[in-house]
mmCIF file of C-alpha atoms in Angstrom:
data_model
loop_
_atom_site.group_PDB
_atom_site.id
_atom_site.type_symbol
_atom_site.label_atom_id
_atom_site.label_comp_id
_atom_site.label_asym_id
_atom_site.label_seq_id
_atom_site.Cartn_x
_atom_site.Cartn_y
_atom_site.Cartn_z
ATOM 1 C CA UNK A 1307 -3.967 -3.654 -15.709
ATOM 2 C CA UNK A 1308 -1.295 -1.331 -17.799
ATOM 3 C CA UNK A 1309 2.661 -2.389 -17.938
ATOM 4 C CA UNK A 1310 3.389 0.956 -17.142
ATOM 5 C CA UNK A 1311 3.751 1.360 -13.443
ATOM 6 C CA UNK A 1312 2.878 -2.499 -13.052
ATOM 7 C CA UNK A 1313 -0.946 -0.401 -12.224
ATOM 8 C CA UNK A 1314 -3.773 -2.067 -11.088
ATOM 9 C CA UNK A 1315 -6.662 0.437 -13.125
ATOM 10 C CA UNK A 1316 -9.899 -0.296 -12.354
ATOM 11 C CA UNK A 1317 -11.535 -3.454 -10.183
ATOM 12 C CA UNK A 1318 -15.254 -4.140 -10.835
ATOM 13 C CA UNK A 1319 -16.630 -5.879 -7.679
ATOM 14 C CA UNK A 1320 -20.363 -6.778 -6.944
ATOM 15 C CA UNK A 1321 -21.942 -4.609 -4.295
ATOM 16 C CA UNK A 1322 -24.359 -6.021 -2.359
ATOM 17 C CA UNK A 1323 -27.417 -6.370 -4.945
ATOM 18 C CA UNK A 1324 -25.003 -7.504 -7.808
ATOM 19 C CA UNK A 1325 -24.292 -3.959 -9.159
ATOM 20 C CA UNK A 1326 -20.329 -4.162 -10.159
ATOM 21 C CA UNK A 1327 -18.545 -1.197 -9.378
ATOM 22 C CA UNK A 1328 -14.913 0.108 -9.279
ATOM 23 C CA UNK A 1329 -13.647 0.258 -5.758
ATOM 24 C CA UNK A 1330 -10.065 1.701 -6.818
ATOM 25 C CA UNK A 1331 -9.131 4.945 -7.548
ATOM 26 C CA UNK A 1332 -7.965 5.301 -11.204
ATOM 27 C CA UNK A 1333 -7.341 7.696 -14.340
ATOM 28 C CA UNK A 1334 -8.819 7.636 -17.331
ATOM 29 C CA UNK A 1335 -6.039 8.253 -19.303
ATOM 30 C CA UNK A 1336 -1.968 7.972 -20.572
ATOM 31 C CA UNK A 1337 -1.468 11.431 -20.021
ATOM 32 C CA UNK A 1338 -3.166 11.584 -16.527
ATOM 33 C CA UNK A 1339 -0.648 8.720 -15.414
ATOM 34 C CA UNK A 1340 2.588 10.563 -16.640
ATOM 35 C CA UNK A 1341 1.529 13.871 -15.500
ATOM 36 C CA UNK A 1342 -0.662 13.680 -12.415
ATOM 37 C CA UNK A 1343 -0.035 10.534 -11.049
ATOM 38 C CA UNK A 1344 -0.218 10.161 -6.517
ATOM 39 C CA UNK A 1345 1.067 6.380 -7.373
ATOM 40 C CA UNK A 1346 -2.152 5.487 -8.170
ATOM 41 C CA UNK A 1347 -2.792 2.090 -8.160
ATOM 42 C CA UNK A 1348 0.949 0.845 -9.049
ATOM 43 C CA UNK A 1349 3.559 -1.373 -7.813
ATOM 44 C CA UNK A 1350 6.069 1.237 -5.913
ATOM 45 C CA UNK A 1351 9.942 0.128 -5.423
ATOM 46 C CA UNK A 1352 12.878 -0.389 -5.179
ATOM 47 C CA UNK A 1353 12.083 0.488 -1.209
ATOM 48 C CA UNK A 1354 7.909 1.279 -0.900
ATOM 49 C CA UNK A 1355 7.781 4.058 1.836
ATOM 50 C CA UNK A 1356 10.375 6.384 3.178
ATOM 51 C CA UNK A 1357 13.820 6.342 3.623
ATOM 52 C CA UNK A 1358 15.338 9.298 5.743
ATOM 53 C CA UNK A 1359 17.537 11.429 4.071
ATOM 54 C CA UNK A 1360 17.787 9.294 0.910
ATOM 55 C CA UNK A 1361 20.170 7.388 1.960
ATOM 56 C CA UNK A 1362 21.667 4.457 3.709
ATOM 57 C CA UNK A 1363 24.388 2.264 4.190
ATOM 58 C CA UNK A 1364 24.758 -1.463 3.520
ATOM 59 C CA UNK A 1365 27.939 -3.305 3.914
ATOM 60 C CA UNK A 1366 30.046 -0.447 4.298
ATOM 61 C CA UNK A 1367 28.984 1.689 1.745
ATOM 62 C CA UNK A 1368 26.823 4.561 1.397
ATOM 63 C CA UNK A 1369 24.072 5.083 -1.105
ATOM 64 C CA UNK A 1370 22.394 8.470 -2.284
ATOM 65 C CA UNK A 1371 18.967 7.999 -3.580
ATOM 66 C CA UNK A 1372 16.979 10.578 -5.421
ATOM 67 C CA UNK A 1373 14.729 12.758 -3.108
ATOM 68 C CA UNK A 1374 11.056 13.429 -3.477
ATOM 69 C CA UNK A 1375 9.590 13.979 -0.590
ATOM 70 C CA UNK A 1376 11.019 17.090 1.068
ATOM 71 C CA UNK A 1377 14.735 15.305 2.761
ATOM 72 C CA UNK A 1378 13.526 11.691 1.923
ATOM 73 C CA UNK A 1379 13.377 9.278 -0.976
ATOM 74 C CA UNK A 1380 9.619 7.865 -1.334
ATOM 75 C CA UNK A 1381 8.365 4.602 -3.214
ATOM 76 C CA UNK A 1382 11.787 4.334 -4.313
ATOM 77 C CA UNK A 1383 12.227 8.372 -5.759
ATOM 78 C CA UNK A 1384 10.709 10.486 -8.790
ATOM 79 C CA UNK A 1385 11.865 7.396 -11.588
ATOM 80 C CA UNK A 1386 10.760 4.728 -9.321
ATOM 81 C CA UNK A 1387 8.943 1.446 -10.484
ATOM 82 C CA UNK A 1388 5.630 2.993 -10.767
ATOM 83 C CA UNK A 1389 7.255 5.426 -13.639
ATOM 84 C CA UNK A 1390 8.676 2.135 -15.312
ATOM 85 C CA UNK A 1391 6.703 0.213 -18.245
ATOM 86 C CA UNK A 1392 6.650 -3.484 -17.020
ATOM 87 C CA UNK A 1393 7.614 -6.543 -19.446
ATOM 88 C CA UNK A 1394 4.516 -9.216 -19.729
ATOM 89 C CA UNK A 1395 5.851 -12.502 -18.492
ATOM 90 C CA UNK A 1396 3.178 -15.032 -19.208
ATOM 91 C CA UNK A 1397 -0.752 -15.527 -18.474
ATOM 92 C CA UNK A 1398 -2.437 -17.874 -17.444
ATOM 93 C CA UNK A 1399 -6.813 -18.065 -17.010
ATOM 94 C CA UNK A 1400 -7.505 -15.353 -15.047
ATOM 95 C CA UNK A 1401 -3.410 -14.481 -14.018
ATOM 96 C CA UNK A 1402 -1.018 -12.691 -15.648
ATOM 97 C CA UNK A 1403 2.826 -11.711 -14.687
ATOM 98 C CA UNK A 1404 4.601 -8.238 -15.018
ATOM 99 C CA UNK A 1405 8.519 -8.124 -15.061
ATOM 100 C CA UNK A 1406 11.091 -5.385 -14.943
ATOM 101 C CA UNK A 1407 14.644 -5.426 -14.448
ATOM 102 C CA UNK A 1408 16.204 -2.610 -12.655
ATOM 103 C CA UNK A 1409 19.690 -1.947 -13.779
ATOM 104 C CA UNK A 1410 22.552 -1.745 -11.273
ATOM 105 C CA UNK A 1411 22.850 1.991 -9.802
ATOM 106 C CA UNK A 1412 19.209 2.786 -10.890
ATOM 107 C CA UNK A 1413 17.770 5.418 -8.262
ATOM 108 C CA UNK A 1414 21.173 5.008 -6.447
ATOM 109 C CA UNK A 1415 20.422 1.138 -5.198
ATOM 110 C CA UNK A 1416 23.070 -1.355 -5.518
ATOM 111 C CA UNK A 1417 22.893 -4.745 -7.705
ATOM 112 C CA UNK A 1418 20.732 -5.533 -10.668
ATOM 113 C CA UNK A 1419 17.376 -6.268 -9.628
ATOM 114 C CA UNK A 1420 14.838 -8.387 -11.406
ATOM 115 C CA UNK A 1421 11.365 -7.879 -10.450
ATOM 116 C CA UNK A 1422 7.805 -10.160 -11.374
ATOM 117 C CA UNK A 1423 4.913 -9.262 -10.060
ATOM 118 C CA UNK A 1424 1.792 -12.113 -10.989
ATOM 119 C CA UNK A 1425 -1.845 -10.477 -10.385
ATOM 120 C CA UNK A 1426 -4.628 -13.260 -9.855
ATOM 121 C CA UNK A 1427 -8.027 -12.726 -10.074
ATOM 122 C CA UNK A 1428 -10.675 -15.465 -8.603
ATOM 123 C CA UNK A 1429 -14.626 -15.028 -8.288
ATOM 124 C CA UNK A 1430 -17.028 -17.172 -7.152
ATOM 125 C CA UNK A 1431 -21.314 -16.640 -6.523
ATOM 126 C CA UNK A 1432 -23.204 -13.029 -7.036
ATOM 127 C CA UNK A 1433 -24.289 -10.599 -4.201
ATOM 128 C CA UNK A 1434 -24.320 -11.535 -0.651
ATOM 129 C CA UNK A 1435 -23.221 -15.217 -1.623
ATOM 130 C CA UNK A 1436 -20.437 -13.852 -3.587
ATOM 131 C CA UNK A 1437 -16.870 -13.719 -3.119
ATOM 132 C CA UNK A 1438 -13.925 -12.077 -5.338
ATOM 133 C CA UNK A 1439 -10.334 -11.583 -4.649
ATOM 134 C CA UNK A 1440 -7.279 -9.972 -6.318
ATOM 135 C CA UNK A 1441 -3.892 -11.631 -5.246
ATOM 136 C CA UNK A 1442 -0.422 -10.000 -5.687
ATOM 137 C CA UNK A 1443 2.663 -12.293 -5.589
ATOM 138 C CA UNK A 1444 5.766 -10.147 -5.591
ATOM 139 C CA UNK A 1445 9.107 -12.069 -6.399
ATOM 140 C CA UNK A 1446 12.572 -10.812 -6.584
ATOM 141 C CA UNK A 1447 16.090 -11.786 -7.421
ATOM 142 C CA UNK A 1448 19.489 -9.658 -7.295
ATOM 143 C CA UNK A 1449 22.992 -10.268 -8.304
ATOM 144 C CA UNK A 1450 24.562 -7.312 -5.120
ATOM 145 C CA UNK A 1451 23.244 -7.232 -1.860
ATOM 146 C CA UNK A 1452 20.304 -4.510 -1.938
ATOM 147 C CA UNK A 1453 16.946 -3.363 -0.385
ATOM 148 C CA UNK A 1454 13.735 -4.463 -1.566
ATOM 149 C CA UNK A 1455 10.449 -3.608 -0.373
ATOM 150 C CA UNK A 1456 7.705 -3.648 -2.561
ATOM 151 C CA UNK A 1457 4.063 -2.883 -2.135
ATOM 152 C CA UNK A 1458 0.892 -1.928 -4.366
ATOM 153 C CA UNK A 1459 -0.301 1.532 -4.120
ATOM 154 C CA UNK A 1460 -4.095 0.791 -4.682
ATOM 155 C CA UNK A 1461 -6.252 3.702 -3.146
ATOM 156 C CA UNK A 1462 -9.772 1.939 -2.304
ATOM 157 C CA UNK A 1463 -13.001 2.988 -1.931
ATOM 158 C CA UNK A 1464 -15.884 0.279 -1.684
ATOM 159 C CA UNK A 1465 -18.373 2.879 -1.750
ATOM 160 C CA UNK A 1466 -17.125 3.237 -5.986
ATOM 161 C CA UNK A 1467 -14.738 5.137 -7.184
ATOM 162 C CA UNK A 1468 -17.167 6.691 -9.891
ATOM 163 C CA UNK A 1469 -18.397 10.217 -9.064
ATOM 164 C CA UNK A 1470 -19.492 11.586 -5.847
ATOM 165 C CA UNK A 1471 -22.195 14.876 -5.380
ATOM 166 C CA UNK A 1472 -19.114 16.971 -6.130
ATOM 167 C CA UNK A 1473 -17.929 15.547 -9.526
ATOM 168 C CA UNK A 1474 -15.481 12.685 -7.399
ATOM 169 C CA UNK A 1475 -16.151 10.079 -5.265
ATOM 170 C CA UNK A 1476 -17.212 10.492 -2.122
ATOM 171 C CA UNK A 1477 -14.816 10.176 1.085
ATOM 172 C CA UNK A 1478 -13.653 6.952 2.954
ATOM 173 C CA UNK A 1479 -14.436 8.091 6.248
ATOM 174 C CA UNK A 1480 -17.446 6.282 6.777
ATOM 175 C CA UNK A 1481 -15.805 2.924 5.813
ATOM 176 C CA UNK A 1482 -15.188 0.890 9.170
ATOM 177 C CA UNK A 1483 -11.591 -0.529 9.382
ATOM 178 C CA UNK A 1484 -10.214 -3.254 11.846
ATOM 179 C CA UNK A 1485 -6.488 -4.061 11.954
ATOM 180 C CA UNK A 1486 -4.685 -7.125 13.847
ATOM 181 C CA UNK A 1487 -2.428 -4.583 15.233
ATOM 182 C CA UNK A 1488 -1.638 -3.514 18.496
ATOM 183 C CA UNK A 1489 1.092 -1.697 18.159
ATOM 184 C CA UNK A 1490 2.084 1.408 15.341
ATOM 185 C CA UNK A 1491 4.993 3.522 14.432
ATOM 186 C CA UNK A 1492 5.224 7.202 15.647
ATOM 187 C CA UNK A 1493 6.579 9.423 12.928
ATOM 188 C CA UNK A 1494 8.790 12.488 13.315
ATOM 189 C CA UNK A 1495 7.784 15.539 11.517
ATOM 190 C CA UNK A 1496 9.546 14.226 8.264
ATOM 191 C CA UNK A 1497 7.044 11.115 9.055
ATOM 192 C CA UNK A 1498 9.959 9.152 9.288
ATOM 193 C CA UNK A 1499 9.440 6.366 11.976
ATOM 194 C CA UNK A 1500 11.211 7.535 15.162
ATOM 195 C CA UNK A 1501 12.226 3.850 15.840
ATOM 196 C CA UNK A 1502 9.168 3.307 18.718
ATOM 197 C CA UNK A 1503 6.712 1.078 18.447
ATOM 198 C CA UNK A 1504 4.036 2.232 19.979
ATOM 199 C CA UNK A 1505 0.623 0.626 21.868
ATOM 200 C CA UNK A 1506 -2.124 1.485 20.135
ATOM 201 C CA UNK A 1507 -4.630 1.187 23.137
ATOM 202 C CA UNK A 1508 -6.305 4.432 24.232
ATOM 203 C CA UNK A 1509 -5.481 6.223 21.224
ATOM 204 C CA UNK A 1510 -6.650 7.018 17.510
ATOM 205 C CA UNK A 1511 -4.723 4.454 16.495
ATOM 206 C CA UNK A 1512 -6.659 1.456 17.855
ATOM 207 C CA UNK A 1513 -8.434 -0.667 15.307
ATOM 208 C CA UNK A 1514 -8.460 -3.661 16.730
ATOM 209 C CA UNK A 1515 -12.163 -3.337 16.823
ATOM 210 C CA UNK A 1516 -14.052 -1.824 13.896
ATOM 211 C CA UNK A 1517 -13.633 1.341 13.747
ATOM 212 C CA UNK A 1518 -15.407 4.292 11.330
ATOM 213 C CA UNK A 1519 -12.246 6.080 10.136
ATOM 214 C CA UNK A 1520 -13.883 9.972 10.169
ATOM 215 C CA UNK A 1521 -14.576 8.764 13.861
ATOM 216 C CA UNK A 1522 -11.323 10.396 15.537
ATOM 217 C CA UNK A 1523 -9.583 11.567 12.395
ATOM 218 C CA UNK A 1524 -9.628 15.361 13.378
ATOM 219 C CA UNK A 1525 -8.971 14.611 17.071
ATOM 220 C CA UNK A 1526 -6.268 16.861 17.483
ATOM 221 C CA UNK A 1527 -3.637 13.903 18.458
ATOM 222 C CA UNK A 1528 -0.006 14.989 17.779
ATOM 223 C CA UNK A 1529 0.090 11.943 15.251
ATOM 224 C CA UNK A 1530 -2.625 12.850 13.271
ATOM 225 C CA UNK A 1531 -1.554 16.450 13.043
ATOM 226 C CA UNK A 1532 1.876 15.919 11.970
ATOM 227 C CA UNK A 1533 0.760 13.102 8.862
ATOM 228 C CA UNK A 1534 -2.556 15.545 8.226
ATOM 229 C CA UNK A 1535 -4.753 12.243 9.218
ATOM 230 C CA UNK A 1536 -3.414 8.585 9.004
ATOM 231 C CA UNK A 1537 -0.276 7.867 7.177
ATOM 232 C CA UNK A 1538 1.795 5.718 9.698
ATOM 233 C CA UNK A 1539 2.555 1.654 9.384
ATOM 234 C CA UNK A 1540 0.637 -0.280 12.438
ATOM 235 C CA UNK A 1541 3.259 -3.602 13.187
ATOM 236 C CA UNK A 1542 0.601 -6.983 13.117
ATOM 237 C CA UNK A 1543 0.258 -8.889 16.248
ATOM 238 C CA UNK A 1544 1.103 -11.945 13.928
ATOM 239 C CA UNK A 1545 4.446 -13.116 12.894
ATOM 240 C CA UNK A 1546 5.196 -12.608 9.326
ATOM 241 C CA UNK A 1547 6.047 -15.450 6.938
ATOM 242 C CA UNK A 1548 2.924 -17.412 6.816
ATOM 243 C CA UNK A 1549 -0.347 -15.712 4.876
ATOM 244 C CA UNK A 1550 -3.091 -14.694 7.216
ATOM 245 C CA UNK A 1551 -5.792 -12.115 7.450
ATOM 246 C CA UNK A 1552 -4.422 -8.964 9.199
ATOM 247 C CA UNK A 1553 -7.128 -6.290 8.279
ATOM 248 C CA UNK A 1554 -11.099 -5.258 7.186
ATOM 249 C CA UNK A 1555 -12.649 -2.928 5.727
ATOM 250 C CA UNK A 1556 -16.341 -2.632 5.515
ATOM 251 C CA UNK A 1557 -18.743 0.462 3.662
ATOM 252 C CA UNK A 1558 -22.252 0.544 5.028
ATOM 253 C CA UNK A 1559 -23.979 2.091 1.653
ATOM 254 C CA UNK A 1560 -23.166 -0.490 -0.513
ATOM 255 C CA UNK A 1561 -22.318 -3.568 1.875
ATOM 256 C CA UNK A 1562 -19.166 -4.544 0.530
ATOM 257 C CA UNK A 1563 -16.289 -5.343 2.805
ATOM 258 C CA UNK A 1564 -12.666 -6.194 2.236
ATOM 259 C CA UNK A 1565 -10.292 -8.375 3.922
ATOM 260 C CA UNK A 1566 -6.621 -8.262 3.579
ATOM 261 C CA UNK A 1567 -4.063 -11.275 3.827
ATOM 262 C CA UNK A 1568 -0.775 -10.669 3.620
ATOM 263 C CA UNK A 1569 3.027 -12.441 4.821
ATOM 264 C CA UNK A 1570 4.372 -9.370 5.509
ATOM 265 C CA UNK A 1571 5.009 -7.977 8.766
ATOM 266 C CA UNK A 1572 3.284 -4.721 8.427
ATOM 267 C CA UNK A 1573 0.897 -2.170 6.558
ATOM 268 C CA UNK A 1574 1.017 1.267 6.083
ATOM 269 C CA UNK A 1575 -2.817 2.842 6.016
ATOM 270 C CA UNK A 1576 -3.264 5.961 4.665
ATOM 271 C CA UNK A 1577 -6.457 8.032 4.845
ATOM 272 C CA UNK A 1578 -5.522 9.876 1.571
ATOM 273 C CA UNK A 1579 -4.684 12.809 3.426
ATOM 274 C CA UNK A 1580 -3.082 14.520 0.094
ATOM 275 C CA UNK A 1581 -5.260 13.640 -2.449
ATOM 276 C CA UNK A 1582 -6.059 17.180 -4.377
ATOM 277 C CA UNK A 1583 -6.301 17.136 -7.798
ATOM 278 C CA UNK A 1584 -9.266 17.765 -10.220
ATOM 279 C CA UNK A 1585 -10.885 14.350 -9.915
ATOM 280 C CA UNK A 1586 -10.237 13.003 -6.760
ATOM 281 C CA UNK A 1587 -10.105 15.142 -3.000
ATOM 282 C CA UNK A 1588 -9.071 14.509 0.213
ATOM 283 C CA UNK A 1589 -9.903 11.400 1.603
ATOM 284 C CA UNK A 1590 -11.280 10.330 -1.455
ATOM 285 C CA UNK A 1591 -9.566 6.965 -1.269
ATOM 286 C CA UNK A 1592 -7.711 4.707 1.665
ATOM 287 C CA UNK A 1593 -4.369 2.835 1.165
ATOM 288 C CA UNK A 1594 -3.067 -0.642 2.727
ATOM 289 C CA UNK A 1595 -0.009 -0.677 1.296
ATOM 290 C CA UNK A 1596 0.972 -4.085 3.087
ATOM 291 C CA UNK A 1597 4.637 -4.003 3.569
ATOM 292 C CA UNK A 1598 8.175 -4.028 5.668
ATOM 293 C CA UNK A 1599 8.686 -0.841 7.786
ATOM 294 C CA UNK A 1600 9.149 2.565 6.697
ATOM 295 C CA UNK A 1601 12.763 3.639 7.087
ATOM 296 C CA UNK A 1602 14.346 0.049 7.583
ATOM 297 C CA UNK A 1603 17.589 0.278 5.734
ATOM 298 C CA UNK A 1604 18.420 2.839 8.552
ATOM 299 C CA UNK A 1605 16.902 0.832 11.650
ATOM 300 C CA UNK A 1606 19.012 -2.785 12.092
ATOM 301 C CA UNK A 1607 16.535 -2.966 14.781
ATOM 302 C CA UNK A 1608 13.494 -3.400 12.426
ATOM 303 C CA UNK A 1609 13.050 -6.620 10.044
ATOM 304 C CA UNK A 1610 15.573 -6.393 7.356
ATOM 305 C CA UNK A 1611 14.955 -5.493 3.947
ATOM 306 C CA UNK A 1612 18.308 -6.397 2.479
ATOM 307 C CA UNK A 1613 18.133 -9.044 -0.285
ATOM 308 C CA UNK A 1614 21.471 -11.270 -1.395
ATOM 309 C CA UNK A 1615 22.149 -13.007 -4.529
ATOM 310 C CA UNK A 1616 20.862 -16.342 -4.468
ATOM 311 C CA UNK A 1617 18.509 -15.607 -2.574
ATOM 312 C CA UNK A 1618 14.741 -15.030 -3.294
ATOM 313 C CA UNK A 1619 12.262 -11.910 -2.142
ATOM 314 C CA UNK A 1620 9.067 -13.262 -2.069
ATOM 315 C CA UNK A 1621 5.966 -11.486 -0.781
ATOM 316 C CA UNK A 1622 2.426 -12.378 -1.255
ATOM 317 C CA UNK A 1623 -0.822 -10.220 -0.672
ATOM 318 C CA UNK A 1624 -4.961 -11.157 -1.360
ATOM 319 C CA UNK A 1625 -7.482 -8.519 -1.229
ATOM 320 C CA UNK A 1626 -10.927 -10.475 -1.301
ATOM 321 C CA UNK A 1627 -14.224 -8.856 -1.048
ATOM 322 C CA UNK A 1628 -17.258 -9.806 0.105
ATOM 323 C CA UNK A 1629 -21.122 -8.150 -0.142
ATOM 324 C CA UNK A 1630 -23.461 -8.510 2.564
ATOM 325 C CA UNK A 1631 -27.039 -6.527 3.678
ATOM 326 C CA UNK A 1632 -26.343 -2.585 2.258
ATOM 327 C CA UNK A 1633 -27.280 -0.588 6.214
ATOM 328 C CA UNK A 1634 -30.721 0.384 4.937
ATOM 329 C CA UNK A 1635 -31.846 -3.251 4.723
ATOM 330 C CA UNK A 1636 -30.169 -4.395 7.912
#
C-alpha cells in the first residue's frame, strides 16, 4: 500500500500450484507515480468517473470542476484523490485505514469532506484449496451537501502483472468475465452516459455468461468504437445496499479466478483500452471500478450521489480469489 493516492501496489496471490504472483498493475517507483501515473491502482474521488462538462448543479448552485478529460472532469480532475498523500488512521492484524480530508472548494466541490478508506486482507489454504481476498470499505462524512463517489482504480491481470514476451505483461483478453448485469450505459462520443440504459442481450455487452473478453472486442459495434474497446458502467440486476457477488473473472494459464462483491449499484469495466506507456500496453490490464453511475450529478434520474451533513457515505467492496486446475491439466 503507499498513502499517496490511497494505492493499492502490488497483490501477491497463489496461482493454481502455489506460485504467488502480482495480479495488479503497478510501478516500481515515486517518480513513476507522480509522473506517469493512468490512476494506477488508487482510490479516485471526489466523483470516480465522468462528469460532463465539469460541472453541475446542486441546490441551486453551480460548480466548475477542473477538466481532464477533453470537456469533462475525470476521477475527480488532474489534483484528485489519487494525487493526494493519505493520513494512516489505525491498523489492525492484517487491516489498515487511510484518511484524507478534502478542504471545502477543493477541485471546485462544495463542503469539507473527510474521507477513510480501511483495506483488509484475509487468506486461508494454498493452491486449489486456497482462498484470499482484499476488502475496501470506503466511508465518508461532509459538513455541505456534496457528491461523493468513490472507487479503486486497480487494473488486474490474473495471468501476473510481471513481464510478458514483449518486456510487459501480457493482455487480458483471454481472461473470461461474467457480470450480473443485464443492462449497460450507452456513451456519447465524450463517453458520457446518454441517460439509456440499455439491454445487454444480443450484443457485445452480454456477460451474463462467461465470456473471453478478446472474443467480440474488435467487433465493429458503435459502442466499442467510440470507448476504443470496453469502458462503459453495466447497471447489476441486484439492488444495491446489501453486499453480494455481482462479477468473475477467470484466466485459463494460471487458474486463478476472481469474484467481486460489492453494495454498490454498478461497475464500470474497462478493457484498458489506453494503456501506452513503456511498461504496460494496451489491454495490458482490466478495471472493475465498482461504483455509482458515470455522470450522476447531472442525471436526477440515476441513483444519487449527493451526500448531507450528518449523514454517512458508506461503500464496501471484496475482491477474493480463488485457484483451481491451470487449462493444461483440465
Amino acid at each position: 500500500m503507499l498513502t499517496y493516492g490511497c494505492v493499492v501496489q502490488s497483490l501477491d496471490v497463489p496461482d493454481s500450484r502455489g506460485r504467488p504472483g502480482n495480479v495488479v498493475l503497478g510501478l516500481d517507483t515515486m517518480d513513476g507515480y507522480l509522473t506517469r501515473s493512468r490512476f494506477f491502482g488508487a482510490v479516485v474521488g471526489r466523483y470516480g468517473n465522468r462528469i460532463a462538462d465539469g460541472r453541475f448543479t446542486l441546490e441551486g448552485r453551480a460548480y466548475e470542476l477542473p477538466r481532464n478529460n477533453g470537456s469533462n472532469s475525470l476521477h475527480g480532475g488532474p489534483e484528485g484523490f489519487d494525487k493526494r498523500v493519505w493520513r494512516p488512521a489505525g491498523t489492525a492484524g492484517d487491516r489498515i485505514s487511510l484518511a484524507y480530508r478534502s478542504a471545502d472548494g477543493e477541485a471546485g466541490y462544495p463542503g469539507t469532506l473527510d474521507a477513510t478508506v480501511t483495506y483488509t486482507v484475509a487468506g486461508t489454504g494454498e493452491g486449489p484449496e486456497g482462498e484470499w481476498s482484499l476488502r475496501i470499505d470506503y466511508r465518508a462524512v461532509t459538513d455541505a451537501p456534496t457528491h461523493v463517489n468513490l472507487t479503486n482504480h486497480s487494473y488486474f491481470n490474473l495471468a501476473g502483472a510481471g513481464p510478458g514476451p514483449t518486456g510487459g505483461p501480457g493482455t487480458v483478453h483471454d481472461h473470461e468475465v461474467t457480470l450480473r448485469a443485464s443492462r449497460y450505459l450507452p456513451v456519447d462520443d465524450r463517453l458520457i452516459p446518454t441517460g439509456e440504459l440499455a439491454p445487454v442481450a444480443g450484443t457485445p455487452f452480454d456477460f451474463t455468461a462467461p465470456r473471453r473478453i478478446g472474443d467480440r472486442l474488435d467487433d465493429g459495434h458503435p459502442q466499442l468504437k467510440t470507448a476504443g474497446g470496453y469502458d462503459h458502467c453495466w447497471v447489476f440486476d441486484e439492488p444495491a445496499g446489501p453486499l453480494r457477488p455481482v462479477a468473475r473473472v477467470t484466466e485459463p494459464g494460471s487458474g486463478r479466478a476472481m469474484e467481486v462483491l460489492t453494495t454498490e449499484p454498478g461497475v464500470q469495466f474497462y478493457s484498458g483500452n489506453m494503456l501506452t506507456d513503456a511498461v504496460y500496453g494496451r489491454g495490458t490490464g482490466l478495471c472493475l471500478e465498482t461504483e455509482h453511475f458515470p455522470d450522476s450529478p447531472n442525471r436526477p434520474e440515476f441513483p444519487s450521489t449527493v451526500l448531507r451533513p450528518g449523514e454517512a457515505y458508506s461503500s464496501t467492496t471484496v475482491y477474493r480469489f480463488t485457484a483451481g486446475a491451470p487449462a493444461g491439466d483440465r
